[in-house]
C-alpha cells in the first residue's frame, strides 16, 4: 500500500488532488444550480466517490475509452472533459458537450474517450464489451473502462457482459462503485452476495476489492487490470468500496440511511484522506493544499459563469445531430 503512487511525481500527485477538488466543487455547483431551477431533469451527484473516477481514469493511456452511468459527471471530468462545456451540457446550453441534448445523465465527450453516460442501469456493459472487441479486432491494445453501481450487478446485462468479456478475453476493466445503495435500497436487501468481487469467480474472472476512497489504491488496481487487458489476458472486475454523500438523486434526502453512517464515511472523505497523505509525505504543505482548494473553486466558478452566459440551442437545432448521417 505504502508504495502506491511512488511512480508519480509530486506534480502528478497534485494533479490527482486538483481533479478530485474540481469534481467536488463541480457537483456542489450543480446542486446549487438545480436548486435555482436551472437544471432540467434530475441529477445524480458523486460527492464522496471522486477517488474512484480520478484514480481509475489516471491509469488509462491515450486511446483508451470509458463508459459510465448517470452518476458520471466525475468520470467524464476525470477523463479530461472541459468543465465549462460539461456544465453547459447540464444547463442544456448550445455549447454543451452534447449541444444541450444530453443533459446531466448523458454527458459524453468522445474526444477524450468518454463514450457515454447511460441512464438505463447496466445498458453500457455490453457496449463496453463492444468497444473492447473493436480494440481486439483492430489490434489497437486499447482498454475499455466501464463504471457502474452495486445495484447494476443484479441486472441481466451485467451477467451477459461479464460472461462475454471473459470468454472472448476482451480488454474490459469493470469498475463497480459499491456505494452500499441502489436508489433507496441497501445492498443487502437486494443482493445475496456481500462481497461483490466474488461475483467475478462465476465468470472465471479476476475479482478484486479496493478501497474506493483511496485514489492511489484505485489507480494501482486499474493499472494492474489495464496491464492484463493489454497483454490479452482479458477482463478484470474491481469492486470499489465507497459512499455517496448525497441522496440518490436531487429529490432524495437520503433519510433511509442509519444515523451516523454518513458522518463515519465523511471521516474517510477521499479528498481529506489524500491530503493527509500528501502532507505526511512532504509532497505539499497545508498552505499549498488550501491554495489548490481555492484554485479549484475559482476554476469551477469561472466555468459555471461562462456556461451560464452561453446561448440556449436554437429551436431548429432540436432535430439536428440526433441520428448519424447515412454513409
Ligand atoms: C433498467 C433500469 N431499471 C431501473 C432503473 C431505475 N434506477 C435508476 S438508478 C437505480 C439504482 C442503481 O443503483 P446502483 O447501480 O447501485 O448505482 P448508484 O445509483 O448507486 O450509483 C435504479 C434502479 C433504471 N434507470 N434502469
Ligand atoms: Mg449504488
CSV table of C-alpha atoms and ligand atoms in Angstrom, one decimal:
chain,number,residue,atom,x,y,z
A,1,UNK,CA,0.0,0.0,0.0
A,2,UNK,CA,2.6,2.5,1.1
A,3,UNK,CA,4.4,2.1,-2.3
A,4,UNK,CA,1.4,3.1,-4.3
A,5,UNK,CA,2.0,6.4,-6.1
A,6,UNK,CA,5.8,6.1,-5.9
A,7,UNK,CA,5.8,6.1,-9.7
A,8,UNK,CA,4.2,9.5,-9.7
A,9,UNK,CA,6.0,12.9,-9.5
A,10,UNK,CA,4.8,15.5,-6.9
A,11,UNK,CA,3.1,17.4,-9.8
A,12,UNK,CA,1.3,14.3,-10.9
A,13,UNK,CA,0.1,13.6,-7.4
A,14,UNK,CA,-1.1,17.2,-7.0
A,15,UNK,CA,-2.9,16.8,-10.3
A,16,UNK,CA,-4.9,13.9,-8.9
A,17,UNK,CA,-5.8,16.1,-5.9
A,18,UNK,CA,-6.8,19.0,-8.2
A,19,UNK,CA,-9.1,16.8,-10.3
A,20,UNK,CA,-10.8,15.4,-7.2
A,21,UNK,CA,-11.3,19.0,-5.9
A,22,UNK,CA,-12.7,20.1,-9.3
A,23,UNK,CA,-15.2,17.3,-9.3
A,24,UNK,CA,-16.3,18.0,-5.7
A,25,UNK,CA,-16.8,21.7,-6.5
A,26,UNK,CA,-18.5,20.9,-9.8
A,27,UNK,CA,-21.0,18.7,-8.1
A,28,UNK,CA,-21.7,21.3,-5.3
A,29,UNK,CA,-22.2,23.9,-8.0
A,30,UNK,CA,-24.7,21.6,-9.9
A,31,UNK,CA,-26.6,21.2,-6.7
A,32,UNK,CA,-26.9,25.0,-6.3
A,33,UNK,CA,-27.9,25.4,-10.0
A,34,UNK,CA,-30.5,22.7,-9.5
A,35,UNK,CA,-31.9,24.5,-6.5
A,36,UNK,CA,-32.2,27.6,-8.7
A,37,UNK,CA,-34.3,25.5,-11.2
A,38,UNK,CA,-31.6,26.0,-13.9
A,39,UNK,CA,-31.0,22.2,-14.4
A,40,UNK,CA,-33.7,20.4,-16.4
A,41,UNK,CA,-34.4,16.8,-15.4
A,42,UNK,CA,-32.7,15.2,-12.4
A,43,UNK,CA,-29.1,14.9,-11.3
A,44,UNK,CA,-27.2,12.2,-9.6
A,45,UNK,CA,-24.2,13.5,-7.8
A,46,UNK,CA,-21.0,11.8,-6.9
A,47,UNK,CA,-19.6,13.7,-3.9
A,48,UNK,CA,-17.6,11.2,-1.9
A,49,UNK,CA,-16.8,9.0,-4.9
A,50,UNK,CA,-14.2,11.2,-6.6
A,51,UNK,CA,-11.3,8.9,-5.9
A,52,UNK,CA,-12.8,6.1,-7.9
A,53,UNK,CA,-13.2,8.2,-11.0
A,54,UNK,CA,-9.9,10.1,-10.7
A,55,UNK,CA,-7.8,7.1,-9.6
A,56,UNK,CA,-9.2,4.8,-12.3
A,57,UNK,CA,-9.0,7.3,-15.2
A,58,UNK,CA,-5.5,8.3,-14.3
A,59,UNK,CA,-4.4,4.7,-15.1
A,60,UNK,CA,-5.6,4.9,-18.7
A,61,UNK,CA,-3.5,5.6,-21.8
A,62,UNK,CA,-4.3,7.6,-24.9
A,63,UNK,CA,-6.9,5.8,-27.0
A,64,UNK,CA,-8.5,4.0,-24.1
A,65,UNK,CA,-12.2,4.5,-23.7
A,66,UNK,CA,-14.6,5.0,-20.7
A,67,UNK,CA,-18.3,4.4,-20.2
A,68,UNK,CA,-20.3,5.3,-17.1
A,69,UNK,CA,-23.7,5.8,-15.6
A,70,UNK,CA,-26.0,8.8,-14.9
A,71,UNK,CA,-23.8,9.4,-11.8
A,72,UNK,CA,-21.0,10.1,-14.3
A,73,UNK,CA,-20.1,13.8,-14.1
A,74,UNK,CA,-16.9,12.9,-12.1
A,75,UNK,CA,-15.9,10.2,-14.5
A,76,UNK,CA,-16.3,12.4,-17.6
A,77,UNK,CA,-14.3,15.2,-15.9
A,78,UNK,CA,-11.7,12.7,-14.8
A,79,UNK,CA,-11.2,11.8,-18.5
A,80,UNK,CA,-10.4,15.4,-19.2
A,81,UNK,CA,-13.7,16.9,-20.4
A,82,UNK,CA,-13.7,20.7,-20.1
A,83,UNK,CA,-15.5,22.0,-17.0
A,84,UNK,CA,-17.4,24.7,-18.9
A,85,UNK,CA,-18.8,22.5,-21.6
A,86,UNK,CA,-19.7,19.8,-19.1
A,87,UNK,CA,-21.6,22.4,-17.0
A,88,UNK,CA,-23.2,23.9,-20.2
A,89,UNK,CA,-24.5,20.4,-21.1
A,90,UNK,CA,-26.1,20.1,-17.7
A,91,UNK,CA,-27.7,23.5,-18.2
A,92,UNK,CA,-28.9,22.5,-21.7
A,93,UNK,CA,-26.9,25.1,-23.5
A,94,UNK,CA,-26.0,25.0,-27.2
A,95,UNK,CA,-22.2,24.8,-26.3
A,96,UNK,CA,-22.7,21.9,-24.0
A,97,UNK,CA,-20.7,18.7,-24.7
A,98,UNK,CA,-23.7,17.2,-26.4
A,99,UNK,CA,-25.0,20.5,-27.7
A,100,UNK,CA,-27.5,20.6,-24.9
A,101,UNK,CA,-29.3,17.5,-26.0
A,102,UNK,CA,-28.0,15.0,-23.4
A,103,UNK,CA,-28.1,16.7,-20.1
A,104,UNK,CA,-26.8,15.5,-16.7
A,105,UNK,CA,-27.4,11.8,-17.4
A,106,UNK,CA,-25.8,11.6,-20.8
A,107,UNK,CA,-22.6,13.5,-20.6
A,108,UNK,CA,-20.4,12.4,-23.5
A,109,UNK,CA,-17.1,13.7,-24.8
A,110,UNK,CA,-15.8,11.3,-27.5
A,111,UNK,CA,-12.7,13.5,-28.0
A,112,UNK,CA,-11.4,12.5,-24.5
A,113,UNK,CA,-12.6,8.9,-24.8
A,114,UNK,CA,-15.7,9.4,-22.7
A,115,UNK,CA,-18.0,7.4,-24.9
A,116,UNK,CA,-21.2,7.9,-23.0
A,117,UNK,CA,-23.1,8.2,-19.7
A,118,UNK,CA,-26.0,5.8,-19.6
A,119,UNK,CA,-29.3,6.3,-17.7
A,120,UNK,CA,-30.6,2.7,-18.2
A,121,UNK,CA,-29.0,0.6,-15.4
A,122,UNK,CA,-26.4,-1.9,-16.9
A,123,UNK,CA,-27.1,-0.8,-20.5
A,124,UNK,CA,-23.5,0.2,-21.2
A,125,UNK,CA,-21.8,-3.0,-20.0
A,126,UNK,CA,-22.4,-4.8,-23.3
A,127,UNK,CA,-21.4,-1.5,-25.0
A,128,UNK,CA,-18.1,-1.6,-23.2
A,129,UNK,CA,-17.6,-5.2,-24.5
A,130,UNK,CA,-18.2,-3.8,-28.0
A,131,UNK,CA,-15.5,-1.1,-27.7
A,132,UNK,CA,-13.1,-3.8,-26.3
A,133,UNK,CA,-14.0,-6.1,-29.2
A,134,UNK,CA,-13.2,-3.3,-31.6
A,135,UNK,CA,-9.8,-2.8,-30.0
A,136,UNK,CA,-9.2,-6.5,-30.1
A,137,UNK,CA,-10.2,-6.8,-33.8
A,138,UNK,CA,-8.1,-3.8,-34.8
A,139,UNK,CA,-5.2,-4.8,-32.5
A,140,UNK,CA,-5.0,-1.3,-31.0
A,141,UNK,CA,-4.4,-2.5,-27.5
A,142,UNK,CA,-6.9,0.0,-26.1
A,143,UNK,CA,-8.7,-0.7,-22.9
A,144,UNK,CA,-12.4,-0.2,-22.2
A,145,UNK,CA,-13.0,1.1,-18.7
A,146,UNK,CA,-16.6,0.7,-17.5
A,147,UNK,CA,-18.0,2.2,-14.3
A,148,UNK,CA,-21.3,1.1,-12.8
A,149,UNK,CA,-23.0,0.7,-9.4
A,150,UNK,CA,-23.5,-2.1,-7.0
A,151,UNK,CA,-27.2,-2.3,-7.9
A,152,UNK,CA,-26.2,-2.9,-11.6
A,153,UNK,CA,-24.7,-6.3,-10.7
A,154,UNK,CA,-28.3,-7.7,-10.4
A,155,UNK,CA,-29.3,-6.8,-13.9
A,156,UNK,CA,-29.1,-9.3,-16.8
A,157,UNK,CA,-26.9,-7.2,-18.9
A,158,UNK,CA,-24.2,-7.3,-16.2
A,159,UNK,CA,-24.0,-11.1,-16.3
A,160,UNK,CA,-24.1,-11.3,-20.1
A,161,UNK,CA,-21.3,-8.7,-20.4
A,162,UNK,CA,-19.1,-10.4,-17.7
A,163,UNK,CA,-19.6,-13.7,-19.4
A,164,UNK,CA,-18.9,-12.5,-22.9
A,165,UNK,CA,-15.9,-10.4,-21.9
A,166,UNK,CA,-14.4,-13.4,-20.1
A,167,UNK,CA,-15.0,-16.0,-22.8
A,168,UNK,CA,-13.7,-13.7,-25.6
A,169,UNK,CA,-10.9,-12.3,-23.4
A,170,UNK,CA,-11.9,-8.7,-24.0
A,171,UNK,CA,-9.9,-5.9,-22.5
A,172,UNK,CA,-12.7,-4.5,-20.3
A,173,UNK,CA,-11.9,-3.1,-16.8
A,174,UNK,CA,-15.2,-3.4,-14.9
A,175,UNK,CA,-15.3,-1.0,-12.0
A,176,UNK,CA,-18.2,-1.5,-9.7
A,177,UNK,CA,-18.7,1.6,-7.5
A,178,UNK,CA,-20.2,-0.1,-4.4
A,179,UNK,CA,-21.7,2.9,-2.5
A,180,UNK,CA,-23.9,0.5,-0.5
A,181,UNK,CA,-27.3,1.6,-2.1
A,182,UNK,CA,-29.2,1.2,-5.3
A,183,UNK,CA,-31.6,4.1,-5.2
A,184,UNK,CA,-33.2,3.8,-1.7
A,185,UNK,CA,-32.4,0.1,-1.1
A,186,UNK,CA,-29.4,-1.1,0.9
A,187,UNK,CA,-27.3,-3.6,-0.9
A,188,UNK,CA,-28.2,-6.5,1.5
A,189,UNK,CA,-31.9,-6.1,0.7
A,190,UNK,CA,-31.4,-6.7,-3.0
A,191,UNK,CA,-28.2,-8.7,-3.3
A,192,UNK,CA,-27.4,-12.1,-1.7
A,193,UNK,CA,-23.6,-11.6,-2.2
A,194,UNK,CA,-21.9,-9.4,0.4
A,195,UNK,CA,-18.5,-9.2,-1.3
A,196,UNK,CA,-19.4,-8.2,-4.9
A,197,UNK,CA,-15.9,-9.0,-6.1
A,198,UNK,CA,-16.8,-12.7,-5.5
A,199,UNK,CA,-19.3,-12.4,-8.4
A,200,UNK,CA,-16.3,-12.4,-10.8
A,201,UNK,CA,-15.5,-16.1,-10.0
A,202,UNK,CA,-18.7,-17.2,-11.7
A,203,UNK,CA,-17.1,-15.9,-14.9
A,204,UNK,CA,-13.5,-17.2,-14.3
A,205,UNK,CA,-12.5,-13.6,-14.0
A,206,UNK,CA,-10.1,-12.0,-11.6
A,207,UNK,CA,-12.2,-10.0,-9.0
A,208,UNK,CA,-10.6,-7.6,-6.5
A,209,UNK,CA,-11.9,-5.4,-3.8
A,210,UNK,CA,-10.4,-2.0,-3.4
A,211,UNK,CA,-10.7,1.0,-1.0
A,212,UNK,CA,-12.6,3.3,-3.4
A,213,UNK,CA,-11.8,6.3,-1.2
A,214,UNK,CA,-8.1,5.8,-1.8
A,215,UNK,CA,-7.2,7.4,-5.1
A,216,UNK,CA,-3.8,5.7,-5.3
A,217,UNK,CA,-5.3,2.3,-4.5
A,218,UNK,CA,-7.8,2.8,-7.3
A,219,UNK,CA,-5.1,3.8,-9.7
A,220,UNK,CA,-2.9,0.8,-8.8
A,221,UNK,CA,-5.8,-1.7,-9.2
A,222,UNK,CA,-6.8,-0.2,-12.6
A,223,UNK,CA,-3.2,-0.1,-13.7
A,224,UNK,CA,-2.9,-3.8,-13.0
A,225,UNK,CA,-6.1,-4.6,-14.8
A,226,UNK,CA,-5.1,-2.5,-17.8
A,227,UNK,CA,-1.8,-4.4,-17.9
A,228,UNK,CA,-3.7,-7.7,-18.1
A,229,UNK,CA,-6.1,-6.4,-20.7
A,230,UNK,CA,-3.3,-5.2,-22.9
A,231,UNK,CA,-1.5,-8.5,-22.6
A,232,UNK,CA,-4.5,-10.2,-24.0
A,233,UNK,CA,-5.4,-11.8,-20.6
A,234,UNK,CA,-8.9,-10.4,-20.7
A,235,UNK,CA,-11.2,-8.5,-18.3
A,236,UNK,CA,-10.9,-7.7,-14.5
A,237,UNK,CA,-13.7,-6.9,-12.1
A,238,UNK,CA,-12.8,-4.3,-9.5
A,239,UNK,CA,-15.2,-3.6,-6.6
A,240,UNK,CA,-14.5,-0.1,-5.3
A,241,UNK,CA,-15.9,0.4,-1.8
A,242,UNK,CA,-17.1,3.9,-1.5
A,243,UNK,CA,-20.1,6.1,-0.4
A,244,UNK,CA,-22.2,8.9,-1.9
A,245,UNK,CA,-22.5,11.8,0.4
A,246,UNK,CA,-25.8,12.9,-1.2
A,247,UNK,CA,-29.1,11.1,-1.7
A,248,UNK,CA,-29.6,9.0,-4.8
A,249,UNK,CA,-30.8,12.0,-6.9
A,250,UNK,CA,-31.7,15.6,-6.1
A,251,UNK,CA,-35.1,14.8,-4.8
A,252,UNK,CA,-33.8,12.3,-2.3
A,253,UNK,CA,-32.7,13.5,1.2
A,254,UNK,CA,-31.3,10.0,2.0
A,255,UNK,CA,-33.4,9.6,5.2
A,256,UNK,CA,-33.2,5.8,4.9
A,257,UNK,CA,-29.6,5.8,5.9
A,258,UNK,CA,-28.9,4.8,9.5
A,259,UNK,CA,-27.9,7.6,11.8
A,260,UNK,CA,-24.1,8.2,11.9
A,261,UNK,CA,-23.4,6.3,8.7
A,262,UNK,CA,-22.8,9.4,6.6
A,263,UNK,CA,-20.6,11.0,9.3
A,264,UNK,CA,-18.5,7.9,9.5
A,265,UNK,CA,-17.9,7.9,5.8
A,266,UNK,CA,-17.2,11.6,5.8
A,267,UNK,CA,-14.3,10.9,8.2
A,268,UNK,CA,-12.9,8.8,5.3
A,269,UNK,CA,-13.5,11.6,2.7
A,270,UNK,CA,-11.3,10.7,-0.3
A,271,UNK,CA,-10.0,14.3,-0.6
A,272,UNK,CA,-9.0,14.8,3.0
A,273,UNK,CA,-7.5,11.2,3.2
A,274,UNK,CA,-5.3,12.1,0.2
A,275,UNK,CA,-4.4,15.5,1.6
A,276,UNK,CA,-3.3,13.8,4.9
A,277,UNK,CA,-1.0,11.6,2.9
A,278,UNK,CA,0.4,14.4,0.7
A,279,UNK,CA,1.2,16.3,3.9
A,280,UNK,CA,2.6,13.3,5.8
A,281,UNK,CA,4.9,12.5,2.8
A,282,UNK,CA,6.1,16.1,2.5
A,283,UNK,CA,4.6,16.5,-1.0
A,284,UNK,CA,2.6,19.5,-0.1
A,285,UNK,CA,2.1,21.9,2.8
A,286,UNK,CA,-1.3,22.7,4.3
A,287,UNK,CA,-0.9,26.2,2.6
A,288,UNK,CA,-0.3,24.6,-0.7
A,289,UNK,CA,-3.3,22.3,-0.4
A,290,UNK,CA,-5.5,25.2,0.7
A,291,UNK,CA,-4.3,27.2,-2.4
A,292,UNK,CA,-5.3,24.2,-4.5
A,293,UNK,CA,-8.7,24.2,-2.9
A,294,UNK,CA,-9.2,27.9,-3.7
A,295,UNK,CA,-7.9,27.4,-7.3
A,296,UNK,CA,-10.3,24.6,-8.0
A,297,UNK,CA,-13.2,26.6,-6.6
A,298,UNK,CA,-12.2,29.5,-8.9
A,299,UNK,CA,-11.9,27.2,-11.9
A,300,UNK,CA,-15.4,25.8,-11.4
A,301,UNK,CA,-16.9,29.2,-10.7
A,302,UNK,CA,-15.4,30.6,-13.9
A,303,UNK,CA,-16.5,27.6,-15.9
A,304,UNK,CA,-20.0,28.0,-14.5
A,305,UNK,CA,-20.1,31.7,-15.2
A,306,UNK,CA,-19.2,31.0,-18.9
A,307,UNK,CA,-21.7,28.2,-19.2
A,308,UNK,CA,-24.5,30.4,-17.8
A,309,UNK,CA,-23.6,33.1,-20.4
A,310,UNK,CA,-23.7,30.7,-23.4
A,311,UNK,CA,-26.9,30.6,-25.5
A,312,UNK,CA,-29.8,28.2,-25.4
A,313,UNK,CA,-30.0,26.0,-28.5
A,314,UNK,CA,-32.0,27.3,-31.4
A,315,UNK,CA,-35.4,25.6,-31.7
A,316,UNK,CA,-34.4,24.4,-35.2
A,317,UNK,CA,-31.4,22.5,-33.8
A,318,UNK,CA,-33.5,20.0,-31.9
A,319,UNK,CA,-33.6,17.5,-34.8
A,320,UNK,CA,-30.0,18.0,-35.8
A,321,UNK,CA,-27.3,15.6,-34.7
A,322,UNK,CA,-29.8,13.2,-33.4
A,323,UNK,CA,-29.2,10.5,-36.0
A,324,UNK,CA,-25.9,9.8,-37.7
A,325,UNK,CA,-25.9,10.7,-41.4
A,326,UNK,CA,-26.1,7.6,-43.6
A,327,UNK,CA,-22.7,6.7,-45.1
B,1,LIG,C1,-33.1,-0.9,-16.3
B,1,LIG,C2,-33.4,0.1,-15.3
B,1,LIG,N1,-34.1,-0.3,-14.2
B,1,LIG,C3,-34.3,0.6,-13.2
B,1,LIG,C4,-33.9,1.9,-13.3
B,1,LIG,C5,-34.1,2.9,-12.2
B,1,LIG,N2,-32.9,3.1,-11.4
B,1,LIG,C6,-32.2,4.2,-11.7
B,1,LIG,S1,-30.8,4.3,-10.7
B,1,LIG,C7,-31.1,2.8,-10.0
B,1,LIG,C8,-30.2,2.3,-8.9
B,1,LIG,C9,-28.9,1.8,-9.4
B,1,LIG,O1,-28.1,1.6,-8.3
B,1,LIG,P1,-26.5,1.4,-8.5
B,1,LIG,O2,-26.3,0.5,-9.7
B,1,LIG,O3,-26.0,0.9,-7.2
B,1,LIG,O4,-25.9,2.8,-8.8
B,1,LIG,P2,-25.8,4.2,-8.0
B,1,LIG,O5,-27.1,5.0,-8.3
B,1,LIG,O6,-25.8,3.8,-6.5
B,1,LIG,O7,-24.6,4.9,-8.4
B,1,LIG,C10,-32.3,2.3,-10.5
B,1,LIG,C11,-33.0,1.1,-10.0
B,1,LIG,C12,-33.1,2.3,-14.5
B,1,LIG,N3,-32.7,3.5,-14.6
B,1,LIG,N4,-32.9,1.4,-15.4
B,2,LIG,MG1,-25.1,2.0,-5.6
